[in-house]
Amino acid sequence: MEEMKSDETHGEHTLIAVLGITTLVFLILVGVASAEPFAYIANMESNNVSVIDTDTNTVTATVNVGTYPVGVAVNSDGTKVYVTNHYDNTVSVIDTATNAVIATVPVGRWPEGVAVNPAGTDLYVANNDDNTVSVIDTATNAVIATVPVGREPEGVAVAPDGTKVYVVNTDDTVSVINTGTNTIIATIPVDGFPVGVAVSSDGKKVYVASGGNCTVIDTATNTVTATVPVGSNPSYGVAVNPAGTKVYVTNVFDDDVSVIDTDTKTVIATVPVGWSPHGVAVTADGTKVYVVNGGHDNVSVIDTNTNTVTTTINVGTGPVSLGQFIGPQQAQPVPLVANFSANPTEGKAPLKVTFTDESTELPTKWKWTFGDGSKSFLQNPTHKYSKAGVYTVSLTVKNAKGSNTVTKTDYIKVVTKPVAAFSASPTSGKTPLTVEFTDGSTGIPTKWKWSFGDGTISREQNPEHQYLQEGKYKVTLTVSNVAGCNTIKKTNYIKVTTNTRPSIYSENK
């Protein structure tokens, strides 16, 4: 049964090659605002694109496009998806917010590979029958240049800095395009019918799936530095993880994926997947690999820690992915968070305070409550507190994303000159006598100085003190705040006795 399956697959690809339309379907992972990355898979036989939520590994939408869609690219902010329609000679532009086609761009004959630059301004489309690459201005959705390349170009990848485009051609070459001039600056020979192409995140290496190998190209010299044997010919899809440490290559006739260590340039694992695997892509965090199985109409999800398939997702008919382009995972939206500061936060009445909004995400509405019954709807109000007291301040902010409130308890202290007062317990007893002192001052003091009559002091509000000698002790408390200070003295307040009576200490003598 396995032999029959292999023969059927080989026949399918032989027919495609004879027709000169080696299909190229790209699996793209992209982050969308407020969501995990989505995988966009072009299904060439059902003429649509399956949208997979990689958080739940479910198909959340199916978008109808042109005839025989093969290539997919997503812009860097995840707002647009570009799909090449092989038999229509067009590119469909999908709005990811609505999952609807918003434009159709005519290009050359039999478009296959497609890639968008990091800035999202230029799109590059490999026209398989024209031996050219169309350059599209994404602002106008119009072709602004046509670049001749090698024979029957298929895979396309853009360097991370956007200065170069790498195009694999079935005449066993890779064309290097300077994006500033849209001209070929190098042609690199490779082996064995190259199809898939990927660039490392640092832009230093290009990986090409060719024949039964993965070819490694040094981008500084545009030379092949290594050829890593993988599975049986043909090897189609290739992807490199974000860290640049692992490369994943699909082996169509072996029904598996080869995992390459980029340091040793050796295969360190082989992962069985579905029938006739083609496209392969790595998530932005490097934890999962998605493999499109053209013969089974599904996608295998590989856990990169264990190199095992954890789930399989059914998609449309005829997904055949030859290469991968990964858009960065979109950052989660920063939530609206209310925050503020005030100056001053303490002073004597009447106290004029300036409040400053420090909320995130550009609120458009503000509501302040100052704790004394007053409110304001200004962004940065000034408020006058007329009476002494401790005030809790709240700010509620709103914008299109929602609302948020912050409350700062006892934030504003409006004070008058304090009046010192205190109590103690116990006030008499035998040595050693431990006494707890309690501040009872009014006027909201902020500083305290205690003198316990035995030569020791404390600056705590409610200190504890131990008397070791017999005597009668005078206790003094001085309190202060920004409005002034006040002192109270209690003579012979603490009385300490002892059975032995070795001496009598009194600060009052």
Coordinates of C-alpha atoms in Angstrom, one line a residue:
M1 CA 0.0 0.0 0.0
E2 CA 2.9 2.3 0.8
E3 CA 4.4 1.6 -2.6
M4 CA 1.2 2.5 -4.4
K5 CA 0.9 5.8 -2.4
S6 CA 4.5 6.8 -3.4
D7 CA 3.8 6.0 -7.1
E8 CA 0.6 8.1 -7.1
T9 CA 2.5 11.0 -5.6
H10 CA 5.3 10.8 -8.0
G11 CA 2.9 10.6 -10.9
E12 CA 1.1 13.7 -9.7
H13 CA 4.3 15.7 -9.5
T14 CA 5.6 14.4 -12.8
L15 CA 2.5 15.6 -14.5
I16 CA 2.8 19.0 -12.9
A17 CA 6.4 19.3 -13.9
V18 CA 5.6 18.4 -17.5
L19 CA 2.9 21.1 -17.6
G20 CA 5.5 23.6 -16.3
I21 CA 3.4 24.5 -13.3
T22 CA 5.2 23.2 -10.3
T23 CA 2.9 24.5 -7.7
L24 CA 4.0 26.6 -4.8
V25 CA 1.7 27.1 -1.8
F26 CA 3.1 28.9 1.2
L27 CA 2.1 28.5 4.8
I28 CA 2.4 31.8 6.5
L29 CA 2.2 32.4 10.2
V30 CA 1.3 35.9 11.2
G31 CA 0.3 37.7 14.3
V32 CA -3.0 39.6 14.3
A33 CA -3.9 42.2 16.9
S34 CA -5.6 40.7 20.0
A35 CA -4.9 37.2 18.8
E36 CA -2.4 34.4 18.5
P37 CA -0.7 34.0 15.1
F38 CA -2.8 32.7 12.2
A39 CA -1.7 30.2 9.5
Y40 CA -3.0 31.0 6.0
I41 CA -3.0 28.0 3.7
A42 CA -3.8 28.2 0.0
N43 CA -5.8 25.2 -1.2
M44 CA -5.2 24.9 -4.9
E45 CA -7.9 22.5 -5.8
S46 CA -10.7 24.1 -3.8
N47 CA -9.6 27.7 -4.8
N48 CA -9.6 29.1 -1.3
V49 CA -7.5 29.8 1.8
S50 CA -7.9 28.1 5.1
V51 CA -7.3 30.4 8.1
I52 CA -6.0 28.5 11.2
D53 CA -5.9 30.0 14.7
T54 CA -2.6 28.5 16.0
D55 CA -3.7 29.0 19.6
T56 CA -6.6 26.6 19.2
N57 CA -5.4 24.8 16.1
T58 CA -8.8 25.2 14.4
V59 CA -9.9 26.6 11.1
T60 CA -11.7 29.9 11.9
A61 CA -12.4 31.0 8.3
T62 CA -12.2 30.0 4.7
V63 CA -11.6 32.7 2.1
N64 CA -12.5 32.2 -1.6
V65 CA -9.8 33.5 -3.9
G66 CA -8.8 32.9 -7.6
T67 CA -8.2 29.8 -9.6
Y68 CA -5.5 27.4 -8.3
P69 CA -4.1 29.5 -5.5
V70 CA -0.5 28.5 -4.6
G71 CA 1.5 31.3 -2.9
V72 CA 0.7 33.2 0.3
A73 CA 2.5 36.1 2.0
V74 CA 1.4 38.3 4.9
N75 CA 2.6 41.8 5.6
S76 CA 4.5 42.6 8.8
D77 CA 1.6 44.1 10.7
G78 CA -0.7 41.2 9.9
T79 CA -3.3 43.4 8.2
K80 CA -3.0 42.0 4.6
V81 CA -2.6 38.6 3.1
Y82 CA -1.4 38.2 -0.5
V83 CA -2.3 35.0 -2.5
T84 CA -1.1 34.1 -6.0
N85 CA -3.7 32.6 -8.3
H86 CA -1.8 30.4 -10.7
Y87 CA -4.3 30.0 -13.5
D88 CA -5.8 33.5 -13.2
N89 CA -2.4 35.2 -13.4
T90 CA -3.4 37.4 -10.4
V91 CA -2.7 38.1 -6.8
S92 CA -5.7 38.3 -4.3
V93 CA -5.4 40.8 -1.5
I94 CA -7.1 39.7 1.7
D95 CA -8.0 42.1 4.6
T96 CA -7.3 40.0 7.7
A97 CA -9.8 42.0 9.8
T98 CA -12.7 40.8 7.6
N99 CA -11.1 37.8 5.9
A100 CA -12.4 39.2 2.6
V101 CA -10.7 39.9 -0.8
I102 CA -10.4 43.6 -1.2
A103 CA -8.3 43.8 -4.4
T104 CA -7.1 41.6 -7.3
V105 CA -3.8 42.5 -9.0
P106 CA -2.8 41.3 -12.5
V107 CA 0.8 39.9 -12.7
G108 CA 2.8 37.6 -15.0
R109 CA 1.9 34.1 -16.2
W110 CA 1.5 31.3 -13.7
P111 CA 2.4 33.2 -10.5
E112 CA 3.6 31.0 -7.7
G113 CA 6.0 32.2 -4.9
V114 CA 5.2 35.5 -3.3
A115 CA 6.9 37.5 -0.5
V116 CA 6.4 40.9 1.1
N117 CA 9.2 43.1 2.4
P118 CA 9.4 43.9 6.1
A119 CA 8.1 47.4 5.7
G120 CA 5.0 46.0 3.9
T121 CA 5.5 48.4 1.0
D122 CA 6.6 46.0 -1.8
L123 CA 5.4 42.6 -2.9
Y124 CA 7.5 40.2 -4.9
V125 CA 5.8 37.6 -7.1
A126 CA 7.6 34.8 -9.0
N127 CA 5.9 34.3 -12.4
N128 CA 6.8 30.7 -13.3
D129 CA 6.0 30.8 -17.0
D130 CA 7.4 34.2 -17.7
N131 CA 10.7 33.7 -15.9
T132 CA 10.2 37.0 -14.1
V133 CA 9.4 38.5 -10.7
S134 CA 6.7 41.2 -10.5
V135 CA 7.2 44.0 -8.0
I136 CA 4.0 45.4 -6.6
D137 CA 3.5 48.6 -4.7
T138 CA 1.2 47.6 -1.9
A139 CA -0.2 51.1 -1.5
T140 CA -1.6 51.2 -5.0
N141 CA -1.8 47.5 -5.7
A142 CA 0.0 48.0 -9.0
V143 CA 3.1 46.4 -10.6
I144 CA 5.9 48.9 -10.6
A145 CA 8.7 46.7 -12.0
T146 CA 9.3 43.4 -13.7
V147 CA 12.7 41.6 -13.0
P148 CA 14.0 38.8 -15.3
V149 CA 15.3 35.9 -13.3
G150 CA 16.1 32.2 -14.0
R151 CA 14.0 29.6 -15.6
E152 CA 10.6 28.8 -14.0
P153 CA 11.1 30.7 -10.7
E154 CA 9.2 29.3 -7.7
G155 CA 10.2 30.1 -4.1
V156 CA 10.7 33.7 -3.0
A157 CA 12.1 35.1 0.2
V158 CA 13.0 38.7 1.4
A159 CA 16.0 39.4 3.6
P160 CA 15.1 40.7 7.1
D161 CA 16.5 44.2 6.2
G162 CA 14.5 44.3 3.0
T163 CA 17.5 45.0 0.8
K164 CA 17.6 41.7 -1.1
V165 CA 15.2 39.1 -2.5
Y166 CA 16.1 35.5 -3.1
V167 CA 14.4 33.6 -5.9
V168 CA 14.9 29.9 -6.5
N169 CA 14.7 28.8 -10.2
T170 CA 14.2 25.3 -11.5
D171 CA 17.3 25.7 -13.7
D172 CA 19.3 25.0 -10.4
T173 CA 20.0 28.6 -9.5
V174 CA 19.1 31.2 -7.0
S175 CA 18.7 34.8 -8.3
V176 CA 19.6 37.6 -5.9
I177 CA 17.7 40.9 -6.5
N178 CA 18.8 44.2 -5.2
T179 CA 15.5 45.8 -4.0
G180 CA 16.9 49.3 -4.4
T181 CA 17.4 48.9 -8.1
N182 CA 15.2 45.9 -8.8
T183 CA 18.1 44.2 -10.7
I184 CA 19.9 40.9 -10.4
I185 CA 23.2 41.3 -8.5
A186 CA 24.1 37.6 -8.2
T187 CA 23.2 34.2 -9.5
I188 CA 24.1 31.3 -7.2
P189 CA 24.3 27.7 -8.6
V190 CA 22.7 25.0 -6.5
D191 CA 21.8 21.3 -7.0
G192 CA 18.7 19.3 -7.8
F193 CA 15.6 21.3 -8.8
P194 CA 15.4 23.9 -6.0
V195 CA 12.0 25.0 -4.8
G196 CA 11.7 26.1 -1.2
V197 CA 13.7 29.0 0.3
A198 CA 14.0 30.6 3.7
V199 CA 16.3 33.3 5.2
S200 CA 17.6 33.2 8.7
S201 CA 16.4 36.0 11.1
D202 CA 19.8 37.6 11.2
G203 CA 20.0 37.6 7.4
K204 CA 23.3 35.8 7.3
K205 CA 22.1 32.5 5.8
V206 CA 19.8 31.3 3.1
Y207 CA 18.4 27.8 3.1
V208 CA 17.2 26.2 -0.1
A209 CA 15.3 22.9 -0.4
S210 CA 16.7 21.2 -3.5
G211 CA 16.5 17.6 -4.6
G212 CA 17.1 15.5 -1.5
N213 CA 19.3 18.2 0.2
C214 CA 19.2 21.4 2.0
T215 CA 21.6 23.9 0.5
V216 CA 23.2 26.6 2.8
I217 CA 24.2 29.9 1.3
D218 CA 26.3 32.6 2.9
T219 CA 24.6 35.9 2.1
A220 CA 27.8 37.9 2.5
T221 CA 29.6 36.1 -0.3
N222 CA 26.6 34.6 -2.1
T223 CA 28.3 31.2 -2.1
V224 CA 27.2 27.7 -1.1
T225 CA 28.9 26.8 2.2
A226 CA 27.2 23.5 2.9
T227 CA 24.9 20.8 1.4
V228 CA 23.0 18.8 4.0
P229 CA 21.5 15.4 2.8
V230 CA 17.9 15.0 4.1
G231 CA 15.2 12.7 2.7
S232 CA 14.5 11.3 -0.7
N233 CA 14.3 13.5 -3.7
P234 CA 12.3 15.8 -3.9
S235 CA 12.7 17.9 -0.8
Y236 CA 10.3 20.9 -1.1
G237 CA 9.6 23.1 1.9
V238 CA 12.2 24.7 4.2
A239 CA 11.9 26.9 7.3
V240 CA 14.3 28.2 9.9
N241 CA 13.3 28.8 13.5
P242 CA 13.5 32.4 14.8
A243 CA 16.7 31.7 16.8
G244 CA 18.4 30.4 13.7
T245 CA 19.4 27.1 15.4
K246 CA 17.1 24.7 13.6
V247 CA 16.0 24.2 10.0
Y248 CA 13.0 22.1 9.0
V249 CA 12.8 20.4 5.6
T250 CA 9.9 18.5 4.2
N251 CA 10.5 15.3 2.3
V252 CA 7.6 14.6 -0.1
F253 CA 8.1 10.9 -0.8
D254 CA 9.2 10.0 2.7
D255 CA 6.2 11.6 4.4
D256 CA 8.5 13.2 7.0
V257 CA 10.3 16.3 8.1
S258 CA 14.1 16.5 8.6
V259 CA 15.3 18.7 11.5
I260 CA 18.8 20.2 10.9
D261 CA 21.1 21.6 13.6
T262 CA 22.5 24.8 11.9
D263 CA 25.7 24.6 14.0
T264 CA 26.7 21.1 13.0
K265 CA 24.8 21.1 9.7
T266 CA 23.5 17.6 10.4
V267 CA 20.1 16.1 10.6
I268 CA 19.3 15.5 14.3
A269 CA 15.7 14.2 14.0
T270 CA 13.2 12.9 11.5
V271 CA 9.6 13.5 12.2
P272 CA 6.9 11.4 10.5
V273 CA 4.0 13.6 9.3
G274 CA 1.2 13.2 6.8
W275 CA 1.1 12.1 3.1
S276 CA 3.2 14.2 0.7
P277 CA 4.3 17.0 3.1
H278 CA 5.2 20.3 1.3
G279 CA 4.9 23.6 3.2
V280 CA 6.5 24.1 6.6
A281 CA 6.6 27.1 8.9
V282 CA 7.7 27.8 12.5
T283 CA 5.7 29.9 14.9
A284 CA 7.2 33.2 16.1
D285 CA 8.1 31.8 19.5
G286 CA 9.7 28.7 17.9
T287 CA 7.6 26.2 19.9
K288 CA 5.6 24.8 17.0
V289 CA 6.1 23.8 13.4
Y290 CA 3.2 23.6 10.9
V291 CA 3.5 21.2 8.0
V292 CA 1.0 21.0 5.1
N293 CA 0.3 17.5 3.9
G294 CA -0.9 17.8 0.2
G295 CA -2.0 14.2 0.0
H296 CA -4.1 14.2 3.1
D297 CA -5.5 17.7 2.9
N298 CA -4.4 18.5 6.4
V299 CA -1.7 20.2 8.5
S300 CA 0.5 18.5 11.0
V301 CA 1.6 20.5 14.1
I302 CA 5.0 19.5 15.5
D303 CA 6.1 20.3 19.1
T304 CA 9.7 21.5 18.6
N305 CA 10.7 20.4 22.1
T306 CA 9.8 16.7 21.5
N307 CA 9.8 16.6 17.7
T308 CA 6.5 14.9 17.7
V309 CA 3.2 15.6 16.0
T310 CA 0.7 16.9 18.6
T311 CA -2.3 17.5 16.4
T312 CA -3.6 17.4 12.8
I313 CA -5.9 20.0 11.3
N314 CA -8.1 19.4 8.2
V315 CA -8.0 22.1 5.6
G316 CA -9.1 22.5 2.0
T317 CA -8.4 20.3 -1.0
G318 CA -4.9 20.1 -2.5
P319 CA -2.7 22.2 -0.2
V320 CA 0.8 21.9 -1.6
S321 CA 3.3 24.2 0.2
L322 CA 6.7 24.7 -1.2
G323 CA 8.4 27.2 1.2
Q324 CA 7.4 29.4 4.0
F325 CA 7.2 33.1 4.8
I326 CA 6.7 34.0 8.4
G327 CA 5.3 37.3 9.6
P328 CA 6.2 38.3 13.1
Q329 CA 3.7 37.6 15.8
Q330 CA 1.7 40.7 16.4
A331 CA 2.2 42.2 19.9
Q332 CA -0.7 41.9 22.1
P333 CA -2.5 45.3 22.4
V334 CA -1.4 47.4 25.3
P335 CA -4.4 47.7 27.7
L336 CA -5.8 51.0 28.7
V337 CA -4.4 51.6 32.2
A338 CA -5.3 54.6 34.3
N339 CA -2.5 56.3 36.3
F340 CA -1.7 59.7 37.6
S341 CA 0.6 61.8 39.8
A342 CA 0.0 64.9 41.8
N343 CA 2.1 67.8 43.1
P344 CA 2.2 68.6 46.0
T345 CA 0.6 65.6 47.8
E346 CA 0.9 67.3 51.2
G347 CA 0.6 70.8 52.5
K348 CA -1.3 73.1 54.8
A349 CA -4.8 74.4 53.9
P350 CA -5.7 75.9 51.5
L351 CA -3.7 73.5 49.3
K352 CA -3.5 73.9 45.5
V353 CA -2.7 70.6 43.8
T354 CA -1.9 69.9 40.1
F355 CA -2.9 66.5 38.9
T356 CA -1.2 64.9 35.8
D357 CA -2.7 62.1 33.8
E358 CA -0.1 59.3 33.2
S359 CA -2.5 56.7 31.7
T360 CA -1.5 54.4 28.8
E361 CA -3.0 54.1 25.3
L362 CA -4.1 57.7 24.8
P363 CA -7.4 58.0 26.7
T364 CA -10.0 60.4 25.2
K365 CA -12.1 61.0 28.3
W366 CA -11.2 61.6 32.0
K367 CA -13.2 61.7 35.2
W368 CA -11.5 62.8 38.5
T369 CA -12.9 62.6 42.0
F370 CA -10.8 64.5 44.5
G371 CA -12.2 63.0 47.7
D372 CA -13.9 66.2 49.0
G373 CA -17.0 65.9 46.8
S374 CA -15.5 67.7 43.8
K375 CA -15.0 66.3 40.3
S376 CA -13.2 67.3 37.1
F377 CA -13.4 66.1 33.5
L378 CA -10.1 67.7 32.4
Q379 CA -7.1 65.7 31.5
N380 CA -4.7 67.5 33.8
P381 CA -6.8 69.5 36.4
T382 CA -5.7 71.7 39.3
H383 CA -7.8 71.5 42.5
K384 CA -7.8 73.5 45.7
Y385 CA -8.4 71.7 49.0
S386 CA -9.8 74.2 51.6
K387 CA -10.0 72.0 54.7
A388 CA -7.5 69.9 56.5
G389 CA -7.9 66.2 56.0
V390 CA -6.7 63.1 54.2
Y391 CA -8.2 62.6 50.7
T392 CA -8.6 59.6 48.4
V393 CA -8.3 60.5 44.7
S394 CA -9.7 58.4 41.8
L395 CA -9.3 58.7 38.0
T396 CA -11.4 56.9 35.4
V397 CA -10.2 57.1 31.8
K398 CA -11.9 56.0 28.6
N399 CA -11.1 55.5 24.9
A400 CA -12.4 53.2 22.1
K401 CA -10.7 50.2 23.7
G402 CA -12.7 50.6 27.0
S403 CA -12.2 52.2 30.4
N404 CA -10.0 51.8 33.5
T405 CA -10.0 53.3 37.0
V406 CA -7.2 53.9 39.5
T407 CA -7.8 54.9 43.1
K408 CA -5.1 56.2 45.4
T409 CA -6.2 56.0 49.0
D410 CA -5.2 58.7 51.5
Y411 CA -3.2 60.3 48.6
I412 CA -3.6 64.0 49.5
K413 CA -2.9 65.2 53.0
V414 CA -4.0 68.7 53.8
V415 CA -2.8 69.6 57.3
T416 CA -2.9 72.3 60.0
K417 CA -0.3 72.8 62.7
P418 CA -0.3 69.7 64.8
V419 CA -1.1 69.6 68.5
A420 CA 0.9 67.0 70.3
A421 CA -0.8 64.4 72.5
F422 CA 0.0 60.9 73.6
S423 CA -0.8 58.1 76.0
A424 CA 1.1 55.1 77.4
S425 CA 0.5 51.7 78.8
P426 CA 1.4 50.8 81.5
T427 CA 2.6 54.0 83.2
S428 CA 3.9 52.2 86.3
G429 CA 5.5 48.9 87.2
K430 CA 8.6 47.0 88.3
T431 CA 11.8 46.9 86.3
P432 CA 12.3 45.9 83.6
L433 CA 9.2 47.8 82.5
T434 CA 8.1 47.7 78.9
V435 CA 5.9 50.6 77.9
E436 CA 3.9 51.1 74.7
F437 CA 3.5 54.7 73.7
T438 CA 0.6 55.8 71.5
D439 CA 0.5 59.0 69.5
G440 CA -2.8 60.9 69.9
S441 CA -1.8 64.1 68.2
T442 CA -4.2 66.0 65.9
G443 CA -3.4 67.9 62.7
I444 CA -1.9 65.0 60.9
P445 CA 1.7 65.1 61.9
T446 CA 4.3 63.5 59.7
K447 CA 7.3 63.4 62.0
W448 CA 7.6 62.4 65.7
K449 CA 10.4 62.8 68.3
W450 CA 10.0 61.0 71.6
S451 CA 12.3 61.6 74.7
F452 CA 11.7 58.9 77.3
G453 CA 13.4 60.6 80.2
D454 CA 16.2 58.1 80.5
G455 CA 18.4 59.6 77.9
T456 CA 17.0 57.6 74.9
I457 CA 14.8 58.9 72.1
S458 CA 12.6 57.4 69.2
R459 CA 11.3 58.8 66.0
E460 CA 8.6 56.2 65.5
Q461 CA 4.9 57.2 65.7
N462 CA 4.0 54.6 68.3
P463 CA 7.2 53.3 69.9
E464 CA 7.8 50.7 72.5
H465 CA 10.4 51.4 75.2
Q466 CA 11.9 49.4 78.1
Y467 CA 12.9 51.1 81.4
L468 CA 15.6 49.2 83.2
Q469 CA 16.1 51.4 86.3
E470 CA 13.8 52.5 89.1
G471 CA 12.7 56.1 88.8
K472 CA 10.1 58.7 87.8
Y473 CA 10.5 59.6 84.1
K474 CA 9.4 62.7 82.2
V475 CA 8.2 61.9 78.6
T476 CA 8.3 64.5 75.9
L477 CA 6.8 64.2 72.4
T478 CA 7.4 66.7 69.6
V479 CA 5.3 66.4 66.4
S480 CA 5.6 68.3 63.2
N481 CA 4.3 68.6 59.6
V482 CA 4.6 71.2 56.8
A483 CA 2.4 73.6 58.8
G484 CA 4.6 73.7 62.0
C485 CA 5.4 71.8 65.1
N486 CA 4.2 71.3 68.7
T487 CA 5.6 69.7 71.9
I488 CA 4.0 68.2 74.9
K489 CA 5.8 67.2 78.2
K490 CA 4.5 64.9 80.9
T491 CA 6.5 65.1 84.1
N492 CA 6.9 62.0 86.3
Y493 CA 4.7 60.2 83.8
I494 CA 6.3 56.8 84.0
K495 CA 7.0 55.3 87.5
V496 CA 9.3 52.4 87.7
T497 CA 10.0 50.5 91.0
T498 CA 12.1 47.6 92.2
N499 CA 12.4 45.4 95.2
T500 CA 16.1 45.8 95.5
R501 CA 16.1 49.6 95.1
P502 CA 19.8 50.0 94.2
S503 CA 19.2 53.5 93.0
I504 CA 16.5 55.9 92.0
Y505 CA 16.7 57.6 88.6
S506 CA 14.7 60.7 87.8
E507 CA 15.2 63.1 85.0
N508 CA 13.2 65.6 87.0
K509 CA 15.9 66.0 89.7

